[in-house]
PDB file of C-alpha atoms in Angstrom:
ATOM      1  CA  MET A 654      -9.732  27.665  12.875  1.00 41.00           C
ATOM      2  CA  SER A 655     -12.491  25.165  13.231  1.00 50.00           C
ATOM      3  CA  ASN A 656     -12.323  22.202  15.582  1.00 62.00           C
ATOM      4  CA  ASP A 657     -12.040  19.851  12.629  1.00 86.00           C
ATOM      5  CA  PHE A 658      -8.916  21.481  11.119  1.00 85.00           C
ATOM      6  CA  TYR A 659      -6.650  18.507  11.869  1.00 89.00           C
ATOM      7  CA  GLN A 660      -9.290  16.054  10.704  1.00 93.00           C
ATOM      8  CA  THR A 661      -9.687  17.948   7.427  1.00 93.00           C
ATOM      9  CA  PHE A 662      -5.901  18.098   6.988  1.00 94.00           C
ATOM     10  CA  SER A 663      -5.533  14.356   7.640  1.00 95.00           C
ATOM     11  CA  LYS A 664      -8.397  13.496   5.284  1.00 96.00           C
ATOM     12  CA  ALA A 665      -6.757  15.485   2.472  1.00 97.00           C
ATOM     13  CA  LEU A 666      -3.478  13.578   2.856  1.00 97.00           C
ATOM     14  CA  VAL A 667      -5.166  10.192   3.179  1.00 97.00           C
ATOM     15  CA  ALA A 668      -7.295  10.881   0.084  1.00 97.00           C
ATOM     16  CA  GLU A 669      -4.143  11.455  -1.968  1.00 97.00           C
ATOM     17  CA  ILE A 670      -2.509   8.279  -0.643  1.00 97.00           C
ATOM     18  CA  LYS A 671      -5.629   6.226  -1.382  1.00 97.00           C
ATOM     19  CA  GLN A 672      -5.840   7.657  -4.890  1.00 96.00           C
ATOM     20  CA  TYR A 673      -2.305   6.547  -5.760  1.00 96.00           C
ATOM     21  CA  PHE A 674      -2.180   3.397  -3.597  1.00 96.00           C
ATOM     22  CA  PRO A 675      -5.795   2.163  -3.900  1.00 96.00           C
ATOM     23  CA  HIS A 676      -5.134  -1.346  -2.565  1.00 95.00           C
ATOM     24  CA  VAL A 677      -3.228  -0.254   0.553  1.00 96.00           C
ATOM     25  CA  ASN A 678      -5.011   0.452   3.846  1.00 95.00           C
ATOM     26  CA  VAL A 679      -4.195   3.781   5.496  1.00 96.00           C
ATOM     27  CA  ARG A 680      -4.810   4.528   9.168  1.00 94.00           C
ATOM     28  CA  GLN A 681      -3.652   6.703  12.032  1.00 93.00           C
ATOM     29  CA  GLN A 682      -0.614   5.329  13.817  1.00 92.00           C
ATOM     30  CA  SER A 683      -1.943   5.745  17.343  1.00 83.00           C
ATOM     31  CA  VAL A 684      -5.051   3.594  16.993  1.00 81.00           C
ATOM     32  CA  ASN A 685      -5.447   0.504  19.127  1.00 79.00           C
ATOM     33  CA  ASN A 686      -7.182  -1.751  16.610  1.00 79.00           C
ATOM     34  CA  ALA A 687      -6.117  -4.968  14.980  1.00 82.00           C
ATOM     35  CA  SER A 688      -3.567  -4.339  12.245  1.00 84.00           C
ATOM     36  CA  PRO A 689      -4.886  -4.517   8.691  1.00 90.00           C
ATOM     37  CA  ALA A 690      -3.489  -6.963   6.141  1.00 93.00           C
ATOM     38  CA  TYR A 691       0.007  -6.213   4.830  1.00 94.00           C
ATOM     39  CA  PRO A 692       1.040  -3.885   3.374  1.00 96.00           C
ATOM     40  CA  TYR A 693      -0.494  -0.878   5.079  1.00 96.00           C
ATOM     41  CA  ILE A 694       0.422   2.739   5.779  1.00 97.00           C
ATOM     42  CA  THR A 695       0.163   4.610   9.061  1.00 96.00           C
ATOM     43  CA  TYR A 696       0.455   8.344   9.646  1.00 97.00           C
ATOM     44  CA  LYS A 697       0.989  10.549  12.662  1.00 96.00           C
ATOM     45  CA  ILE A 698       0.977  14.328  13.049  1.00 94.00           C
ATOM     46  CA  TYR A 699       3.786  14.548  15.579  1.00 92.00           C
ATOM     47  CA  ASP A 700       4.440  18.307  15.632  1.00 87.00           C
ATOM     48  CA  ASP A 701       1.258  20.199  15.044  1.00 78.00           C
ATOM     49  CA  TYR A 702       1.997  23.917  15.251  1.00 74.00           C
ATOM     50  CA  ASP A 703       5.355  25.208  14.078  1.00 67.00           C
ATOM     51  CA  ARG A 704       4.725  28.915  13.442  1.00 67.00           C
ATOM     52  CA  VAL A 705       6.096  30.446  10.264  1.00 67.00           C
ATOM     53  CA  LEU A 706       5.187  34.086  10.927  1.00 64.00           C
ATOM     54  CA  PHE A 707       5.037  35.794  14.296  1.00 61.00           C
ATOM     55  CA  ASN A 708       1.875  37.890  14.571  1.00 65.00           C
ATOM     56  CA  ASP A 709      -0.626  36.351  12.179  1.00 65.00           C
ATOM     57  CA  VAL A 710      -3.868  35.178  13.715  1.00 63.00           C
ATOM     58  CA  GLU A 711      -6.241  35.283  10.779  1.00 65.00           C
ATOM     59  CA  ASN A 712      -5.354  32.966   7.896  1.00 65.00           C
ATOM     60  CA  GLU A 713      -2.185  32.014   9.724  1.00 76.00           C
ATOM     61  CA  THR A 714       0.507  30.009   7.985  1.00 82.00           C
ATOM     62  CA  PHE A 715       2.296  27.334  10.005  1.00 86.00           C
ATOM     63  CA  ASP A 716       4.073  24.021   9.550  1.00 91.00           C
ATOM     64  CA  LEU A 717       2.796  20.576  10.455  1.00 93.00           C
ATOM     65  CA  HIS A 718       5.152  17.607  10.657  1.00 96.00           C
ATOM     66  CA  VAL A 719       3.739  14.234   9.635  1.00 97.00           C
ATOM     67  CA  GLN A 720       5.361  10.829   9.600  1.00 97.00           C
ATOM     68  CA  PHE A 721       4.133   8.128   7.229  1.00 97.00           C
ATOM     69  CA  LYS A 722       5.145   4.493   7.732  1.00 96.00           C
ATOM     70  CA  ALA A 723       4.806   1.743   5.155  1.00 96.00           C
ATOM     71  CA  ILE A 724       4.523  -1.552   7.019  1.00 95.00           C
ATOM     72  CA  SER A 725       4.852  -5.007   5.491  1.00 95.00           C
ATOM     73  CA  ASN A 726       6.095  -8.522   6.180  1.00 94.00           C
ATOM     74  CA  ASP A 727       8.145  -8.172   2.961  1.00 94.00           C
ATOM     75  CA  GLU A 728      11.176  -5.908   3.388  1.00 94.00           C
ATOM     76  CA  ASN A 729      11.357  -4.826  -0.253  1.00 95.00           C
ATOM     77  CA  GLU A 730       7.638  -4.077  -0.332  1.00 96.00           C
ATOM     78  CA  ALA A 731       7.960  -1.819   2.738  1.00 95.00           C
ATOM     79  CA  LYS A 732      11.000  -0.059   1.265  1.00 95.00           C
ATOM     80  CA  GLY A 733       9.277   0.384  -2.109  1.00 96.00           C
ATOM     81  CA  LEU A 734       6.176   1.934  -0.524  1.00 96.00           C
ATOM     82  CA  GLY A 735       8.352   4.160   1.662  1.00 96.00           C
ATOM     83  CA  TYR A 736      10.253   5.332  -1.411  1.00 96.00           C
ATOM     84  CA  GLU A 737       7.023   6.179  -3.228  1.00 97.00           C
ATOM     85  CA  LEU A 738       5.604   7.953  -0.163  1.00 97.00           C
ATOM     86  CA  ARG A 739       8.693  10.213  -0.069  1.00 97.00           C
ATOM     87  CA  LYS A 740       7.861  11.405  -3.600  1.00 97.00           C
ATOM     88  CA  LEU A 741       4.042  11.396  -3.570  1.00 98.00           C
ATOM     89  CA  PHE A 742       3.204  14.876  -2.267  1.00 98.00           C
ATOM     90  CA  PHE A 743       5.764  16.525  -4.571  1.00 97.00           C
ATOM     91  CA  LEU A 744       4.257  15.005  -7.734  1.00 97.00           C
ATOM     92  CA  GLN A 745       2.428  17.487  -9.929  1.00 97.00           C
ATOM     93  CA  GLN A 746      -1.200  16.378  -9.434  1.00 97.00           C
ATOM     94  CA  PRO A 747      -1.085  15.573  -5.689  1.00 97.00           C
ATOM     95  CA  ALA A 748       0.753  18.875  -5.049  1.00 97.00           C
ATOM     96  CA  TYR A 749      -1.915  20.751  -7.006  1.00 97.00           C
ATOM     97  CA  ASP A 750      -4.767  18.952  -5.212  1.00 97.00           C
ATOM     98  CA  LEU A 751      -3.308  19.833  -1.818  1.00 97.00           C
ATOM     99  CA  LEU A 752      -2.584  23.445  -2.815  1.00 95.00           C
ATOM    100  CA  GLN A 753      -6.322  23.860  -3.465  1.00 95.00           C
ATOM    101  CA  GLN A 754      -6.771  23.071   0.250  1.00 93.00           C
ATOM    102  CA  SER A 755      -3.987  25.437   1.415  1.00 91.00           C
ATOM    103  CA  ILE A 756      -1.500  22.596   2.009  1.00 95.00           C
ATOM    104  CA  VAL A 757       2.026  22.547   0.546  1.00 96.00           C
ATOM    105  CA  ALA A 758       4.692  19.869   1.034  1.00 97.00           C
ATOM    106  CA  LYS A 759       7.860  21.793   1.964  1.00 96.00           C
ATOM    107  CA  SER A 760      10.333  19.002   2.642  1.00 96.00           C
ATOM    108  CA  CYS A 761      10.625  15.286   3.183  1.00 97.00           C
ATOM    109  CA  ALA A 762      13.172  12.912   4.682  1.00 95.00           C
ATOM    110  CA  SER A 763      13.236   9.168   5.103  1.00 93.00           C
ATOM    111  CA  ILE A 764      12.647   7.533   8.454  1.00 90.00           C
ATOM    112  CA  PRO A 765      15.042   4.912   9.801  1.00 85.00           C
ATOM    113  CA  PRO A 766      13.917   1.368   8.958  1.00 76.00           C
ATOM    114  CA  VAL A 767      12.576  -0.645  11.844  1.00 79.00           C
ATOM    115  CA  ASP A 768      12.626  -4.428  11.632  1.00 78.00           C
ATOM    116  CA  GLN A 769      10.734  -6.418  14.252  1.00 76.00           C
ATOM    117  CA  TYR A 770      10.215 -10.103  14.762  1.00 74.00           C
ATOM    118  CA  LEU A 771       6.604 -10.673  15.851  1.00 72.00           C
ATOM    119  CA  ASP A 772       6.321 -14.239  17.205  1.00 69.00           C
ATOM    120  CA  VAL A 773       5.854 -15.899  13.797  1.00 72.00           C
ATOM    121  CA  ASP A 774       6.962 -13.410  11.164  1.00 81.00           C
ATOM    122  CA  TRP A 775       9.031 -10.319  10.503  1.00 86.00           C
ATOM    123  CA  GLN A 776       7.555  -6.837  10.169  1.00 90.00           C
ATOM    124  CA  PHE A 777       9.443  -4.190   8.195  1.00 94.00           C
ATOM    125  CA  THR A 778       8.899  -0.431   8.273  1.00 94.00           C
ATOM    126  CA  ALA A 779      10.046   2.308   5.891  1.00 95.00           C
ATOM    127  CA  GLY A 780       8.606   5.709   5.268  1.00 94.00           C
ATOM    128  CA  ALA A 781       8.601   9.443   4.989  1.00 96.00           C
ATOM    129  CA  ASP A 782       8.877  12.360   7.392  1.00 97.00           C
ATOM    130  CA  TYR A 783       7.165  15.396   5.840  1.00 97.00           C
ATOM    131  CA  THR A 784       6.923  19.063   6.692  1.00 96.00           C
ATOM    132  CA  PHE A 785       3.742  20.613   5.303  1.00 96.00           C
ATOM    133  CA  GLU A 786       3.008  24.331   5.283  1.00 92.00           C
ATOM    134  CA  VAL A 787      -0.688  24.999   5.838  1.00 90.00           C
ATOM    135  CA  GLN A 788      -2.979  27.987   6.080  1.00 83.00           C
ATOM    136  CA  ASP A 789      -5.729  27.618   8.632  1.00 75.00           C
ATOM    137  CA  ASN A 790      -8.405  30.010   7.205  1.00 68.00           C
ATOM    138  CA  PHE A 791      -9.128  31.176  10.764  1.00 64.00           C
ATOM    139  CA  THR A 792     -11.201  34.345  11.246  1.00 64.00           C
ATOM    140  CA  ASP A 793     -11.098  36.310  14.495  1.00 66.00           C
ATOM    141  CA  GLN A 794     -14.687  36.411  15.766  1.00 67.00           C
ATOM    142  CA  THR A 795     -14.001  38.000  19.148  1.00 73.00           C
ATOM    143  CA  GLN A 796     -15.267  41.415  17.991  1.00 70.00           C
ATOM    144  CA  THR A 797     -18.808  40.990  16.787  1.00 72.00           C
ATOM    145  CA  GLY A 798     -20.892  43.470  14.845  1.00 69.00           C
ATOM    146  CA  ASN A 799     -19.912  45.964  12.224  1.00 72.00           C
ATOM    147  CA  ILE A 800     -20.034  49.673  11.548  1.00 71.00           C
ATOM    148  CA  ALA A 801     -23.457  50.569  10.152  1.00 72.00           C
ATOM    149  CA  SER A 802     -22.501  53.899   8.569  1.00 77.00           C
ATOM    150  CA  VAL A 803     -19.862  56.577   8.471  1.00 80.00           C
ATOM    151  CA  ASN A 804     -20.693  60.259   8.051  1.00 80.00           C
ATOM    152  CA  PRO A 805     -17.435  62.127   7.611  1.00 79.00           C
ATOM    153  CA  GLU A 806     -17.334  65.914   7.865  1.00 80.00           C
ATOM    154  CA  PHE A 807     -14.651  67.613   5.874  1.00 78.00           C
ATOM    155  CA  ASN A 808     -13.309  71.033   6.776  1.00 79.00           C
ATOM    156  CA  ILE A 809     -11.476  72.297   3.761  1.00 81.00           C
ATOM    157  CA  LYS A 810      -9.644  75.560   4.132  1.00 79.00           C
ATOM    158  CA  LYS A 811      -9.123  77.390   0.936  1.00 77.00           C
ATOM    159  CA  GLY A 812      -5.895  79.223   0.342  1.00 71.00           C
ATOM    160  CA  ALA A 813      -5.585  82.824   1.568  1.00 61.00           C
ATOM    161  CA  GLU A 814      -7.522  85.230  -0.655  1.00 59.00           C
ATOM    162  CA  SER A 815      -5.543  87.991  -2.322  1.00 53.00           C
TER     163      SER A 815
END
């Protein structure tokens, strides 16, 4: 697994969101920058290694849990984006695009709405809590080199002569 596995995974998801919501900003949740204009979507990988199989190391399959939040100062807009986010990765083309990158949406649930009053206006949140199954394409490189040649010797005993 390369060091950029999580970056590559995130980029694949964000690319799909941007394709189907081209006028909505998408950013990581845990970034300390000024908020973009409403509406916008945040995402967070909150559980990053839920093993599916026990002994796989190479090309391991595991689950990642990602939460997407649609944020707006319009409650219906936030709820509408959240509703669409809960369906997005199960739609035929986005599911196919992600499968080509060894990513499959397994399940999705809604997140509880959060309403906040921020000094001068309300902020509303709705969204999706996804479980994605991924394959990491990792190759064990701890044993270097390869076998140059093999010269087997066969000892074949013929049946007893009569």
